[in-house]
Every structure is written in C-alpha cells, then in structure tokens.
CSV table of C-alpha atoms in Angstrom, one decimal:
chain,number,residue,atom,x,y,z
A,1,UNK,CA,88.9,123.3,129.4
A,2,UNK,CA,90.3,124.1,126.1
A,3,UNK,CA,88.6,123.1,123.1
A,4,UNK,CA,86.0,120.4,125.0
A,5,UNK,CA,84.9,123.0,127.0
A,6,UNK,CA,84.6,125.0,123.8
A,7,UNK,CA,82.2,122.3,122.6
A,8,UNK,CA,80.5,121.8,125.6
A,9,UNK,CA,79.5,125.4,125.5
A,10,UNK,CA,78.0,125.3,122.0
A,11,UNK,CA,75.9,122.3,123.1
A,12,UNK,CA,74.6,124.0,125.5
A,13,UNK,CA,73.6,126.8,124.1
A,14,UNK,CA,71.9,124.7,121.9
A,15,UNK,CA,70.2,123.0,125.2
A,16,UNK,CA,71.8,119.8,125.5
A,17,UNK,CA,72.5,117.4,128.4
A,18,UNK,CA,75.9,117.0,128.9
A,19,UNK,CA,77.9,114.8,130.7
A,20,UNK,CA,82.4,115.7,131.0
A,21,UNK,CA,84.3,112.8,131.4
A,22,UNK,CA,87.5,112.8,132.7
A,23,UNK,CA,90.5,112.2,134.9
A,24,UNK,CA,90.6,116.0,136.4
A,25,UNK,CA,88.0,116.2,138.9
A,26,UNK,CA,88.6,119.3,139.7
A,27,UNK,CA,88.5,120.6,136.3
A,28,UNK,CA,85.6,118.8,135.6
A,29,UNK,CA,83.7,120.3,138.2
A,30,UNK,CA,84.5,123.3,137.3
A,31,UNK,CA,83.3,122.9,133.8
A,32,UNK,CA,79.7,121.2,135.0
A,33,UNK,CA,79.5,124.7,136.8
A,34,UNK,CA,80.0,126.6,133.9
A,35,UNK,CA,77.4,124.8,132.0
A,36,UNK,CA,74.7,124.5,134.6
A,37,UNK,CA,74.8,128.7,134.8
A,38,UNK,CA,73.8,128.5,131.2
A,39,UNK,CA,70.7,126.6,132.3
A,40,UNK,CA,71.2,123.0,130.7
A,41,UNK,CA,71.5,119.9,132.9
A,42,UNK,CA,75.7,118.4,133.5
A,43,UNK,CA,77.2,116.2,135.6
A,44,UNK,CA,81.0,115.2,135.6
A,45,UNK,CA,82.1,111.7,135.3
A,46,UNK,CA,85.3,110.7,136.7
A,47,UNK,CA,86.9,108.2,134.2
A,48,UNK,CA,90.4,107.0,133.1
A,49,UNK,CA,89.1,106.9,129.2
A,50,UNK,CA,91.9,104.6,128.4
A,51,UNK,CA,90.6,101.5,131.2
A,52,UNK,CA,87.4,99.2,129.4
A,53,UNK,CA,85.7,99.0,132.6
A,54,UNK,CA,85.8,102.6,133.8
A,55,UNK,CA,84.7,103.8,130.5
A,56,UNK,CA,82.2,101.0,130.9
A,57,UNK,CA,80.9,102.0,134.3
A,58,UNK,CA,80.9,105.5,132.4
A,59,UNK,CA,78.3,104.7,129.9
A,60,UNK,CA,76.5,103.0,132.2
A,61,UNK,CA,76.0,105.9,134.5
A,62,UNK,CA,75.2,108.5,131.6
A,63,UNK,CA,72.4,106.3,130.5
A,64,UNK,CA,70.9,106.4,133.9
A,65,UNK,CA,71.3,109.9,134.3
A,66,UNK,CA,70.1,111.3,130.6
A,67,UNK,CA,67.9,108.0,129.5
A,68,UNK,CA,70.2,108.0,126.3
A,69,UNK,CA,73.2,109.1,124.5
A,70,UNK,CA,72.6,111.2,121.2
A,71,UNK,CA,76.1,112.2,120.7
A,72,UNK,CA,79.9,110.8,121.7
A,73,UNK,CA,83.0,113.6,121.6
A,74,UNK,CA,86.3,111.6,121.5
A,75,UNK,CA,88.4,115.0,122.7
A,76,UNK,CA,91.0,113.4,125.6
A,77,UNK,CA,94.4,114.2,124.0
A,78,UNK,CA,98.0,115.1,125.2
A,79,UNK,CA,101.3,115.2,123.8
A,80,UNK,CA,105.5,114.3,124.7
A,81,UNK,CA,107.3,116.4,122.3
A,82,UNK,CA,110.6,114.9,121.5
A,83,UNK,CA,111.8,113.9,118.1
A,84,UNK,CA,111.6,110.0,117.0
A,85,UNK,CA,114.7,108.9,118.3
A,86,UNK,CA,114.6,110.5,121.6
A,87,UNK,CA,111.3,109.2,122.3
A,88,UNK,CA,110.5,105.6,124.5
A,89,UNK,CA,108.2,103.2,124.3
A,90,UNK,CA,106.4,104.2,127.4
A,91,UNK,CA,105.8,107.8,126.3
A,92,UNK,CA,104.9,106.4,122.8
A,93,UNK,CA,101.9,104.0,124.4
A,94,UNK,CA,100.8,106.6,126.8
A,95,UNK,CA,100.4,109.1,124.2
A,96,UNK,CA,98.7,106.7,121.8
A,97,UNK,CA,96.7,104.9,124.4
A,98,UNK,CA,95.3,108.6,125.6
A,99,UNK,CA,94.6,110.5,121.9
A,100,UNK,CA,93.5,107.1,119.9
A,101,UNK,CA,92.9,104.3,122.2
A,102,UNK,CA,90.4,105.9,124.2
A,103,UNK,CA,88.4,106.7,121.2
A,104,UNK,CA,88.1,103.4,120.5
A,105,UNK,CA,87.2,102.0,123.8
A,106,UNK,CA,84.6,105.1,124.1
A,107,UNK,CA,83.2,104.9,120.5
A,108,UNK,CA,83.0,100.8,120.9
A,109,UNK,CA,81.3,100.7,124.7
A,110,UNK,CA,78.8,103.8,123.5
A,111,UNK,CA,77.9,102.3,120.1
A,112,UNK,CA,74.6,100.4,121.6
A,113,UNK,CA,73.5,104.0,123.1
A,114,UNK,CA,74.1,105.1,119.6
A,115,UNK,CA,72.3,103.3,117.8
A,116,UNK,CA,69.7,102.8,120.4
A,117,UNK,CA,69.2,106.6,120.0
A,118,UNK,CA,68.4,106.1,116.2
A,119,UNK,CA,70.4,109.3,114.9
A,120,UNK,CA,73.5,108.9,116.9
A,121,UNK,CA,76.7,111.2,116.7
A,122,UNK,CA,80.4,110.7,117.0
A,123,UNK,CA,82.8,113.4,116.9
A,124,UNK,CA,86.4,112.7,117.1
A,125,UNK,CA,88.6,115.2,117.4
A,126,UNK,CA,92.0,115.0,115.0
A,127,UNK,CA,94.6,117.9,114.5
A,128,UNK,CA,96.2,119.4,111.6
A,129,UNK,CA,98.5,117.0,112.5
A,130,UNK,CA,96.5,114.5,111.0
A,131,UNK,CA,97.5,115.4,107.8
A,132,UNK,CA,101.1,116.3,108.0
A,133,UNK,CA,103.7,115.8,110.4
A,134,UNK,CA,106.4,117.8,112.9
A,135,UNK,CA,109.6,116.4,114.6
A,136,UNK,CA,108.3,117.1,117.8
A,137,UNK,CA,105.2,115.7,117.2
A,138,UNK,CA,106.1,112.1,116.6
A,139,UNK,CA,103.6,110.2,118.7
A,140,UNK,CA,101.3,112.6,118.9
A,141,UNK,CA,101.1,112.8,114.8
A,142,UNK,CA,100.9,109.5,114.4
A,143,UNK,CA,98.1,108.9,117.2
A,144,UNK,CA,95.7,111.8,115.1
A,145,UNK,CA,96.7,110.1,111.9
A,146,UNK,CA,95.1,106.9,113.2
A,147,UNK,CA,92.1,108.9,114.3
A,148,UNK,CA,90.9,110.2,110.9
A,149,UNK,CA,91.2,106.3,109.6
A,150,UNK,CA,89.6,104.9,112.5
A,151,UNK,CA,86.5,107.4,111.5
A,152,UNK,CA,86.5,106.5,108.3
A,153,UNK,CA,86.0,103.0,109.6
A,154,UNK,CA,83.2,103.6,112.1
A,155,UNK,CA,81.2,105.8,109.5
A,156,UNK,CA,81.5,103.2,107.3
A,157,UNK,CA,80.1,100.4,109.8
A,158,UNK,CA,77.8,102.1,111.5
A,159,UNK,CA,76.0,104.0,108.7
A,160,UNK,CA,73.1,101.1,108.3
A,161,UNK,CA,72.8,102.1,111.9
A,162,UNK,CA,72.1,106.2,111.5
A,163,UNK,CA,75.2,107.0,113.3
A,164,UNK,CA,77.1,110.0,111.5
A,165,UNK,CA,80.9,109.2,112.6
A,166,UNK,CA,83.1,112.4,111.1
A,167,UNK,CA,86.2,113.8,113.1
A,168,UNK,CA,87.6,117.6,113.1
A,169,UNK,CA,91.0,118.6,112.6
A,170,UNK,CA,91.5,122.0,114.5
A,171,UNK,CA,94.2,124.3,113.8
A,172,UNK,CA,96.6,125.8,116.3
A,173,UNK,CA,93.6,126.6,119.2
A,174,UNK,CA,95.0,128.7,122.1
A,175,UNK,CA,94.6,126.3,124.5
A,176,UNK,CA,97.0,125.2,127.7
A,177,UNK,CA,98.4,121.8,125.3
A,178,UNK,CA,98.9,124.0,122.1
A,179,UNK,CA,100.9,126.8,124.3
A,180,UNK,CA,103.9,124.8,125.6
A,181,UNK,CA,104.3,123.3,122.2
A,182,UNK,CA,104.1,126.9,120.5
A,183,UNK,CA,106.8,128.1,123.2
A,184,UNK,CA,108.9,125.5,122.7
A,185,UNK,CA,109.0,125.3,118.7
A,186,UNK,CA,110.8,128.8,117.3
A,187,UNK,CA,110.8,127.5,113.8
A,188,UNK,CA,107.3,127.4,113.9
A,189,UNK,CA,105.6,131.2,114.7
A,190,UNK,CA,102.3,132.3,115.1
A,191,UNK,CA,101.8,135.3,114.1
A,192,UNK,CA,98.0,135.7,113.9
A,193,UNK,CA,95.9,133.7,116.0
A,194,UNK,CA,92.2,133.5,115.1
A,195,UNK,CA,90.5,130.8,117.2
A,196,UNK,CA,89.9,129.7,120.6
A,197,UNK,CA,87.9,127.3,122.0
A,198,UNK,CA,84.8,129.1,121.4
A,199,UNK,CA,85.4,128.5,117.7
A,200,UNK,CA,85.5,125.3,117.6
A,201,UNK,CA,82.8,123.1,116.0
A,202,UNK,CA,79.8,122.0,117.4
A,203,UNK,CA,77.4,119.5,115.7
A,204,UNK,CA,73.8,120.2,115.1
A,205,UNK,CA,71.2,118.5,113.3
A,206,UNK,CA,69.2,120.0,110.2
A,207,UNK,CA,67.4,119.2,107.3
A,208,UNK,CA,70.6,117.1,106.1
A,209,UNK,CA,71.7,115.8,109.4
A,210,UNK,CA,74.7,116.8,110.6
A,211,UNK,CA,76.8,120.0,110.5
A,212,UNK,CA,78.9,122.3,111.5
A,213,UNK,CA,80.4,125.5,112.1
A,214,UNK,CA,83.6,126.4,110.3
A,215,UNK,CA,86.9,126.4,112.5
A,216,UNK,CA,89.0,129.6,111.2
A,217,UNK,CA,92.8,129.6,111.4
A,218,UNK,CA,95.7,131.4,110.0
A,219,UNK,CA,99.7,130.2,111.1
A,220,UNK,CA,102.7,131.8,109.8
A,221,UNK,CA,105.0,129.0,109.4
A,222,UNK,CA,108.2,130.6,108.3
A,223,UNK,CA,107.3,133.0,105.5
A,224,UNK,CA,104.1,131.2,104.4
A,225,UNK,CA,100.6,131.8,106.2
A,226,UNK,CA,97.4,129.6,106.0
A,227,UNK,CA,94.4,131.2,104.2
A,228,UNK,CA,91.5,130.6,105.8
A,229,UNK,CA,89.2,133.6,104.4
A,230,UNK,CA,85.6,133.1,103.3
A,231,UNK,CA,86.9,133.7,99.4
A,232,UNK,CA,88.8,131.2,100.2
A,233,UNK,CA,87.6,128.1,102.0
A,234,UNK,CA,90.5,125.4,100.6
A,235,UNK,CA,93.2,126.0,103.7
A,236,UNK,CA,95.8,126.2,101.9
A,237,UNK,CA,99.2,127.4,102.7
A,238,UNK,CA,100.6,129.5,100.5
A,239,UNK,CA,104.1,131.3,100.2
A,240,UNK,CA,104.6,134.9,100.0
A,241,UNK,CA,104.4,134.9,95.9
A,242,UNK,CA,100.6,133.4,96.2
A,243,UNK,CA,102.2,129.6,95.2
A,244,UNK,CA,100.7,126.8,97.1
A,245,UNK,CA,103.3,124.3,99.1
A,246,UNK,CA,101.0,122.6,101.2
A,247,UNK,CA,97.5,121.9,100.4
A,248,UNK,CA,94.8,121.7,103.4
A,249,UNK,CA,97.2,122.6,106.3
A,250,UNK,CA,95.9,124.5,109.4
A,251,UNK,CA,92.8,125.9,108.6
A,252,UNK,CA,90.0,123.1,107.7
A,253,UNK,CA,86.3,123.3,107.0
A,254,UNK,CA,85.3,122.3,110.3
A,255,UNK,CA,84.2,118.5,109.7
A,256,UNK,CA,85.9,116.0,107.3
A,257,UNK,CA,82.8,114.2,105.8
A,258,UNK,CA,83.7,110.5,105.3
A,259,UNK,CA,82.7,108.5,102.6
C-alpha cells in the first residue's frame, strides 16, 4: 500500500513485471491483485528485507520468475516517534535496520541482476526528512539521512556499470505511516494536502535515461507553507511576508540526481 503501491501502479501502466516484497502477506496479495487487473504479470514475495538470506532467496526467485531484474525500489520504511531521549536502543536498530539497512542488503544482493541487465535502476526512497529534522522523528530522520548518502555512494560505484542509483524524498503523502504521525504532532498542520500515492514518482527510461515525474506538495507548518507551483519549482518554504526560512523542505523535484 501507500506510496509502493503508488509506484507499482505507475510501472504497470507502463507494462512492467513486478514483483512486491514483503513481510505482509496479506497485503501483498492484495496488491499482486491489483496489478494483475491492469494486465501486467506480479507475484508477491514473502521476505523479511532486513535478513541476508531471505532477501537472498528473494533475488533468487525473481530471477527465475522474470529472467532479470531491470529496476530495485528500496521503499520498506516505518517509524517510533519519540524524542531522542525517550527513545531505546532496540527501537533505534529496528527502525534503522528496516528504513536503511534493508536498502543495503537489497541494493548489495540485486547488484549482479543490475548490472547483468545492462541499464539497471535503483530507486531509494528518502523523506523530507532527509533533509531536516523533527523531535519525533529521531531514528527515523537519521535512518533517511543515511539513505540519500548511501545513494550517493552506489551511483557513484556502480556508474561504470550503467546502473542509475538516485533516491526520492516525498513530502507528507497521505498514507497509513504519515497519518498517525500527522495526528499526533499539533505543532505541525497540514492544511493542504496535494499528493497521494498516485503521485508519487515512477522511473522511466528516455532519450537521457532516467526520469521522473514531479512529486507536488504544499505543508503549512505554523504560519509558513511550502511552494510547490510550476512558477516555482525550488520547494521552498516561505513565511507569510514571501521571505525564505527553509530552502528545499517538503516539496522536491521528484528525483535527487547524484553526482
């Protein structure tokens, strides 16, 4: 569900093979339902993405299914919101292992179906949180900061191998892990809503290789809203008087482009 499911769809629609990977069988099947109706082929794989050898056994049955693997979305993600202090060690690692280590153990067991493929993909998904930080969000923060640098460090190894490796930092997305946390923090109001996971980005190949389509957000926080307009494609938050207090928060141009 959420926002993989969001992406799924848009690969679909664009008549890929796709294979969900997960813990949630249940939802899983659900989701290989929806895509099969819009005529593509799907299978769900059950897999703890944090354990080598499931995500090993993973890979393994993909390959047999599809004959290859053209594109890798790290998406598994959760959150404990508690301020620093309140938070243990074991809700620290769980949240870490879950949001950042799993991307590594996927993007490291995939990377010979990558290259194999010769144009592979690898999309891992960050969070405006990425780029700045809450009190609630202390694990969680820290685990999508990690994710844009481990990105820049895969699209910097793996480019003399044609993998593209770029990561997406979504802004508030209505989905089921964005809702408690919206519940629970007052000081921090939505007042407009603009995306779901329909709106997330999807990669497709053209001319230049990768792309993709433009997530569009815009958060009230306090008095100052996020500008996500098509005048106005920096995301930017800005205060009621037009003056800029936080640069690239919220609304982003869909992929960060690594060097």
């Amino acid at each position: 569900g959420g926002i993989g499911l969001g992406l799924a769809h848009g690969l679909a629609d664009a008549g890929a093979s796709i294979a969900v990977v997960g813990r949630n069988e249940a939802k899983s099947a659900a989701a290989v339902a929806d895509l099969r109706e819009r005529g593509v082929k799907a299978i769900a794989v059950s897999t703890d993405v944090t354990d080598k050898a499931a995500v090993a056994a993973m890979i393994d049955r993909v390959v047999r299914e599809f004959g290859r693997i053209d594109i890798l979305i790290n998406n598994a993600g959760m959150s404990i919101r508690k301020p620093p202090h309140e938070l243990e060690l074991d809700e620290w690692n769980k949240v870490i292992d879950t949001n950042l280590t799993s991307a590594f153990v996927c993007s490291k067991l995939a990377y010979p179906a990558l290259k194999a493929s010769g144009n592979g993909k690898v999309i891992n998904i960050g969070s405006m949180m990425s780029i700045f930080g809450a009190s609630f969000a202390t694990a969680y923060a820290a685990s999508k900061g990690g994710i844009v640098q481990y990105t820049r460090a895969c699209a910097n190894a793996w480019a003399p191998d044609n993998i593209q490796v770029n990561a997406i930092l979504p802004g508030w997305i209505d989905t089921d892990l964005t809702r408690g946390a919206r519940q629970q923090v007052a000081r921090l109001r939505v007042d407009r809503l603009v995306a779901g996971p329909q709106d997330t980005a999807i990669a497709h190949e053209g001319p230049g290789g990768i792309a993709a389509e433009r997530i569009g957000v815009v958060v009230a926080v306090d008095h100052a809203h996020v500008r996500s307009d098509e005048e106005d494609r920096k995301g930017e938050v800005v205060d009621d008087a037009g003056e800029v207090i936080l640069a690239r928060a919220g609304a982003f141009e869909g992929v960060i482009e690594v060097e």
